[in-house]
Structures are given as structure tokens and as C-alpha cells.
Coordinates of C-alpha atoms in Angstrom, one line a residue:
K18 CA 127.8 146.5 93.1
P19 CA 126.6 146.1 89.9
S20 CA 127.2 142.6 87.8
P21 CA 129.7 142.7 85.9
R22 CA 126.9 142.8 82.6
R23 CA 125.3 146.1 83.6
R24 CA 128.7 147.2 83.7
D25 CA 129.4 146.5 80.6
F26 CA 126.4 148.0 79.4
W27 CA 127.4 151.6 81.2
A28 CA 130.7 151.0 79.5
L29 CA 130.2 150.8 76.2
K30 CA 127.1 154.1 76.7
S31 CA 130.5 156.0 77.7
S32 CA 133.5 154.2 75.5
P33 CA 133.3 156.4 72.0
L34 CA 136.3 154.2 70.2
A35 CA 133.0 151.3 70.9
R36 CA 129.9 154.0 69.8
K37 CA 132.6 154.3 66.1
I38 CA 132.5 150.4 65.9
I39 CA 129.2 149.7 66.5
M40 CA 128.1 153.0 64.2
F41 CA 130.4 151.5 61.3
N42 CA 129.7 148.4 61.9
L43 CA 125.5 148.6 61.5
M44 CA 126.5 150.7 59.0
A45 CA 128.5 148.2 56.8
Q46 CA 125.2 146.5 57.5
V47 CA 122.9 148.6 56.3
I48 CA 124.6 149.6 53.1
L49 CA 125.3 145.7 52.3
V50 CA 121.5 144.9 52.9
A51 CA 120.7 147.9 50.8
G52 CA 122.5 146.7 48.4
V53 CA 121.0 143.4 47.5
M54 CA 118.4 144.7 47.1
F55 CA 119.7 147.1 44.6
L56 CA 121.0 144.6 42.6
N57 CA 119.1 142.2 42.7
P58 CA 116.1 144.2 40.4
F59 CA 118.7 144.6 38.0
H60 CA 120.1 140.7 37.8
N61 CA 116.1 140.3 36.8
S62 CA 116.4 142.7 33.9
L63 CA 118.7 141.5 32.6
V64 CA 118.3 137.8 32.8
E65 CA 115.3 139.2 30.5
Q66 CA 117.6 141.1 28.6
R67 CA 119.2 137.8 28.1
Q68 CA 116.0 136.4 27.2
K69 CA 115.1 138.7 24.6
S70 CA 118.9 138.6 23.7
F71 CA 118.7 134.8 23.3
A72 CA 115.0 134.2 21.4
T73 CA 116.7 136.7 18.6
E74 CA 119.3 135.0 18.0
A75 CA 117.8 131.0 18.5
Q76 CA 115.0 132.8 15.4
L77 CA 118.4 134.5 13.5
L78 CA 119.4 131.4 12.9
A79 CA 116.5 129.2 12.1
D80 CA 116.1 131.8 9.7
V81 CA 119.5 131.6 8.1
V82 CA 119.1 127.1 8.4
S83 CA 115.6 127.3 6.6
A84 CA 116.6 129.7 3.9
T85 CA 120.2 127.1 4.3
M86 CA 118.0 124.0 3.8
Q87 CA 116.2 125.5 0.8
A88 CA 118.2 127.3 -1.0
T89 CA 120.5 123.0 -1.9
G90 CA 117.8 121.4 -1.9
A91 CA 118.7 118.7 -0.3
P92 CA 116.9 116.8 3.2
A93 CA 120.4 115.9 4.4
V94 CA 120.8 118.7 7.0
D95 CA 124.1 117.6 8.2
G96 CA 126.2 120.2 6.8
V97 CA 123.6 123.3 7.6
L98 CA 124.1 123.3 11.7
Q99 CA 127.5 123.3 10.9
S100 CA 128.1 126.2 8.6
L101 CA 126.2 128.3 11.7
R102 CA 129.1 130.5 13.2
L103 CA 127.9 130.0 16.9
S104 CA 128.6 131.4 20.0
M105 CA 130.7 130.1 22.2
G106 CA 129.4 126.9 24.5
N107 CA 125.9 127.0 22.6
D108 CA 124.5 123.7 20.9
A109 CA 122.2 124.0 18.3
Y110 CA 119.5 121.1 16.6
L111 CA 116.8 120.5 14.5
F112 CA 114.0 118.8 15.7
D113 CA 111.4 116.3 13.7
A114 CA 108.0 116.8 14.3
Q115 CA 108.0 114.1 16.4
G116 CA 110.8 115.2 18.4
N117 CA 113.7 113.2 17.1
I118 CA 117.5 114.6 16.5
I119 CA 117.6 115.2 12.0
A120 CA 121.4 117.0 13.8
H121 CA 123.6 118.3 16.4
Y122 CA 125.9 121.1 16.9
G123 CA 128.2 121.9 19.3
D124 CA 130.3 120.6 21.6
M125 CA 128.2 119.8 25.5
M126 CA 129.8 118.0 26.7
L127 CA 128.0 114.1 26.7
S128 CA 126.6 113.3 30.4
D129 CA 124.4 116.8 29.7
R130 CA 123.5 115.8 26.9
D131 CA 120.7 114.3 27.5
K132 CA 119.5 116.3 30.0
R133 CA 118.6 119.3 28.3
E134 CA 118.2 117.8 24.7
D135 CA 115.4 116.4 26.7
F136 CA 114.0 119.8 28.2
L137 CA 114.7 121.3 24.5
R138 CA 112.2 119.0 23.3
G139 CA 109.9 120.0 25.7
L140 CA 109.7 123.6 24.2
I141 CA 109.2 122.1 20.9
T142 CA 105.2 121.6 20.6
Q143 CA 104.8 124.8 22.4
A144 CA 107.1 126.8 19.2
Q145 CA 105.6 124.6 16.9
A146 CA 102.6 126.7 18.4
A147 CA 103.6 129.9 19.5
G148 CA 106.6 130.7 17.4
I149 CA 109.3 130.3 19.1
E150 CA 109.9 129.8 22.5
V151 CA 112.7 130.7 25.2
E152 CA 112.7 129.3 28.6
Q153 CA 115.2 129.0 31.7
G154 CA 117.2 125.9 32.7
Q155 CA 118.7 125.1 35.2
Y156 CA 121.1 121.0 37.2
A157 CA 122.3 121.2 40.3
E158 CA 125.8 120.3 38.5
T159 CA 126.1 122.3 35.4
G160 CA 124.2 125.9 36.9
P161 CA 121.5 128.1 34.8
F162 CA 120.9 127.9 31.6
L163 CA 118.9 129.2 28.3
A164 CA 116.9 127.4 25.5
A165 CA 114.6 128.0 22.9
A166 CA 113.0 126.3 19.8
A167 CA 112.1 128.1 16.8
P168 CA 109.5 126.6 13.8
L169 CA 111.0 126.6 10.6
R170 CA 109.6 127.6 7.6
L171 CA 110.5 125.1 5.0
A172 CA 108.6 125.4 1.4
D173 CA 108.4 121.6 0.9
A174 CA 106.1 121.3 5.0
R175 CA 108.1 119.4 6.6
E176 CA 107.6 119.7 10.2
V177 CA 111.3 120.8 11.5
T178 CA 112.7 122.5 14.4
F179 CA 115.7 124.4 14.9
G180 CA 117.2 124.5 18.9
L181 CA 119.3 126.3 20.7
I182 CA 120.7 125.9 24.5
S183 CA 123.2 128.6 26.2
A184 CA 126.6 127.7 27.1
E185 CA 126.1 126.1 31.2
G186 CA 126.4 129.8 33.5
E187 CA 125.9 131.8 31.5
I188 CA 123.8 133.6 32.4
E189 CA 125.2 134.4 36.4
K190 CA 128.3 135.1 34.2
L191 CA 126.9 138.0 33.4
I192 CA 126.6 139.6 36.5

């Protein structure tokens, strides 16, 4: 007499309903794997495009701040950043040559601000050398964000860097 395990295998072979169930489950798994393989490059491309547009946005805002500071001629820059129309959740900073914050405008939560400011300070020296620098950061409690730093061109030869930080989780909201 065949064992029950062997009988179950042979029953599966002769049952059209069991074969259909297994076939549809396998097809669903194949579609799922194919979807993941298709969407992963799309996600990476979307992140690259967002980084490029964020760099453009930061450069444009830096040019506006630079032009405003030169037009007013005022060394105080507190009102310059408030005149900008930032995207929802973005924060703007002005740093001096030593990495000290001259001005800040935005609505970032206080608990995250120190970590992101330190991340942005790390980009200042690279931005002074290369022109503009954009990097993606990630913190476990807030999610991924973008940070950009762009040096300002001022007539009085002050070294000032404009920094922009995106809203938390912005990259994940794109998909």
C-alpha cells in the first residue's frame, strides 16, 4: 500500500483544479518578481532626476539670494531668506566660511535640525571647490532627504554658502 505522502503527490498530478491553483500561484509570483525587477531601475532613475532638479532649485535660489544681498548691500541677511518661496517642507540656510549659520528659514522640526545642519555643513567645503553639491541623506526616524550647498558670488568677497534641505521622505513619496 502506498504511503499517504506519495498518494498526495499522485493526487495532485491527476487533479485539474490543484494544477490550476498551483499554476496561477506560480504565475503571480513570476509577475511579482518581474515587477520588482522592472521598477527598481525606474526608482533609481527617479531619484537621480529629483537630485538634478533639486540641484537646479538650490542654484536658482542661491542666485536669487546673491542678487538680493548685492542689491540691498546690507550685511544683515535675516530678511533675505524669508523673501524666498520655498517648497513645502524645505529649509534654507546661509553659512559663513567657517560653517556657522548666518540665517535660517523653514519649518523643520527641532529634533531633526541639528543632524541635518551637520550633514549640510559637510557639503560646504565640497561646494566651495566644485560649485554646487547635492547628496542624499537618511535618518532612521525621519526617512531620506536631499541636501544641497551652493557658494554665493558676492561683490564684497565674503565667502557665503547657501544650503537647502528637502522635506523628509520626499523621495519615497515620489513613488
